[in-house]
Amino acid sequence: MIVCSCQTISDKDIHAAINWMRASDESTIITPGKIYHALGKTPECGGCMKLFVASMRSNSNLEVPFELRGLKAKQQNWR
Ligand code: FES
């Protein structure tokens, strides 16, 4: 299914990019911008972002690395 019609990016492209990034660096934070960059493309209208992020969230490799979870809550407790 095409997710981004401006750049012809499919849900399979998104999953492949996420899986590749996670295999390359298990602690990386994966963002839509990094996926566009990995695919050699840039977003144009941004109209696909809701579906783009939903496609990302359906990938089990998207998880935030364990050591980076809860950092915001920890920072608030330091005050
Ligand atoms: S549809 Fe994805 S940037 Fe336009």
Tab-separated table of C-alpha atoms and ligand atoms in Angstrom:
chain	number	residue	atom	x	y	z
A	1	MET	CA	0.000	0.000	0.000
A	2	ILE	CA	1.334	3.440	-0.897
A	3	VAL	CA	1.620	5.587	2.236
A	4	CYS	CA	3.313	8.682	0.805
A	5	SER	CA	2.045	9.540	-2.638
A	6	CYS	CA	4.422	12.492	-3.107
A	7	GLN	CA	7.457	10.215	-2.861
A	8	THR	CA	5.812	6.873	-3.710
A	9	ILE	CA	6.743	5.261	-0.394
A	10	SER	CA	4.898	2.086	0.553
A	11	ASP	CA	4.330	0.510	3.951
A	12	LYS	CA	6.813	-2.197	2.881
A	13	ASP	CA	9.456	0.501	2.219
A	14	ILE	CA	8.841	1.922	5.707
A	15	HIS	CA	9.148	-1.495	7.351
A	16	ALA	CA	12.288	-2.325	5.383
A	17	ALA	CA	13.894	0.979	6.421
A	18	ILE	CA	12.972	0.457	10.100
A	19	ASN	CA	14.294	-3.110	10.093
A	20	TRP	CA	17.517	-2.014	8.391
A	21	MET	CA	18.076	0.849	10.849
A	22	ARG	CA	17.393	-1.385	13.864
A	23	ALA	CA	19.741	-4.077	12.542
A	24	SER	CA	22.444	-1.443	11.966
A	25	ASP	CA	22.097	0.238	15.381
A	26	GLU	CA	19.966	-1.294	18.101
A	27	SER	CA	19.944	1.924	20.164
A	28	THR	CA	18.919	4.373	17.456
A	29	ILE	CA	15.759	6.445	17.757
A	30	ILE	CA	13.812	5.978	14.524
A	31	THR	CA	11.877	8.989	13.243
A	32	PRO	CA	9.929	9.682	10.042
A	33	GLY	CA	12.759	11.977	8.945
A	34	LYS	CA	15.312	9.214	9.328
A	35	ILE	CA	13.136	6.875	7.266
A	36	TYR	CA	12.836	9.434	4.452
A	37	HIS	CA	16.588	9.953	4.608
A	38	ALA	CA	17.271	6.188	4.554
A	39	LEU	CA	15.092	5.905	1.456
A	40	GLY	CA	16.905	8.818	-0.198
A	41	LYS	CA	13.788	10.984	-0.241
A	42	THR	CA	12.356	14.075	1.445
A	43	PRO	CA	8.742	14.750	2.426
A	44	GLU	CA	6.892	17.351	0.389
A	45	CYS	CA	3.335	18.123	1.515
A	46	GLY	CA	3.333	16.224	4.837
A	47	GLY	CA	-0.217	15.060	4.244
A	48	CYS	CA	0.800	11.442	4.804
A	49	MET	CA	2.320	11.876	8.264
A	50	LYS	CA	-0.594	10.415	10.219
A	51	LEU	CA	-0.616	7.255	8.075
A	52	PHE	CA	3.188	7.257	7.893
A	53	VAL	CA	3.509	7.235	11.690
A	54	ALA	CA	0.739	4.631	12.002
A	55	SER	CA	2.683	2.400	9.603
A	56	MET	CA	5.827	2.948	11.659
A	57	ARG	CA	4.034	2.052	14.901
A	58	SER	CA	2.877	-1.255	13.448
A	59	ASN	CA	6.520	-2.390	13.230
A	60	SER	CA	7.760	-4.195	16.354
A	61	ASN	CA	11.334	-2.961	15.694
A	62	LEU	CA	10.278	0.643	16.320
A	63	GLU	CA	10.563	0.336	20.107
A	64	VAL	CA	12.563	2.966	21.958
A	65	PRO	CA	15.698	1.276	23.326
A	66	PHE	CA	15.237	0.215	26.961
A	67	GLU	CA	18.051	2.430	28.315
A	68	LEU	CA	16.411	5.524	26.784
A	69	ARG	CA	12.907	4.908	28.151
A	70	GLY	CA	11.558	7.157	30.876
A	71	LEU	CA	14.307	9.786	30.582
A	72	LYS	CA	11.814	12.661	30.635
A	73	ALA	CA	10.231	11.382	33.864
A	74	LYS	CA	13.694	10.949	35.428
A	75	GLN	CA	14.643	14.529	34.505
A	76	GLN	CA	11.465	15.873	36.124
A	77	ASN	CA	12.274	13.979	39.332
A	78	TRP	CA	15.688	15.662	39.526
A	79	ARG	CA	14.145	19.108	39.961
B	1	FES	S1	2.054	12.488	0.701
B	1	FES	FE1	3.877	12.232	1.848
B	1	FES	S2	4.865	14.150	1.701
B	1	FES	FE2	3.079	14.373	0.475
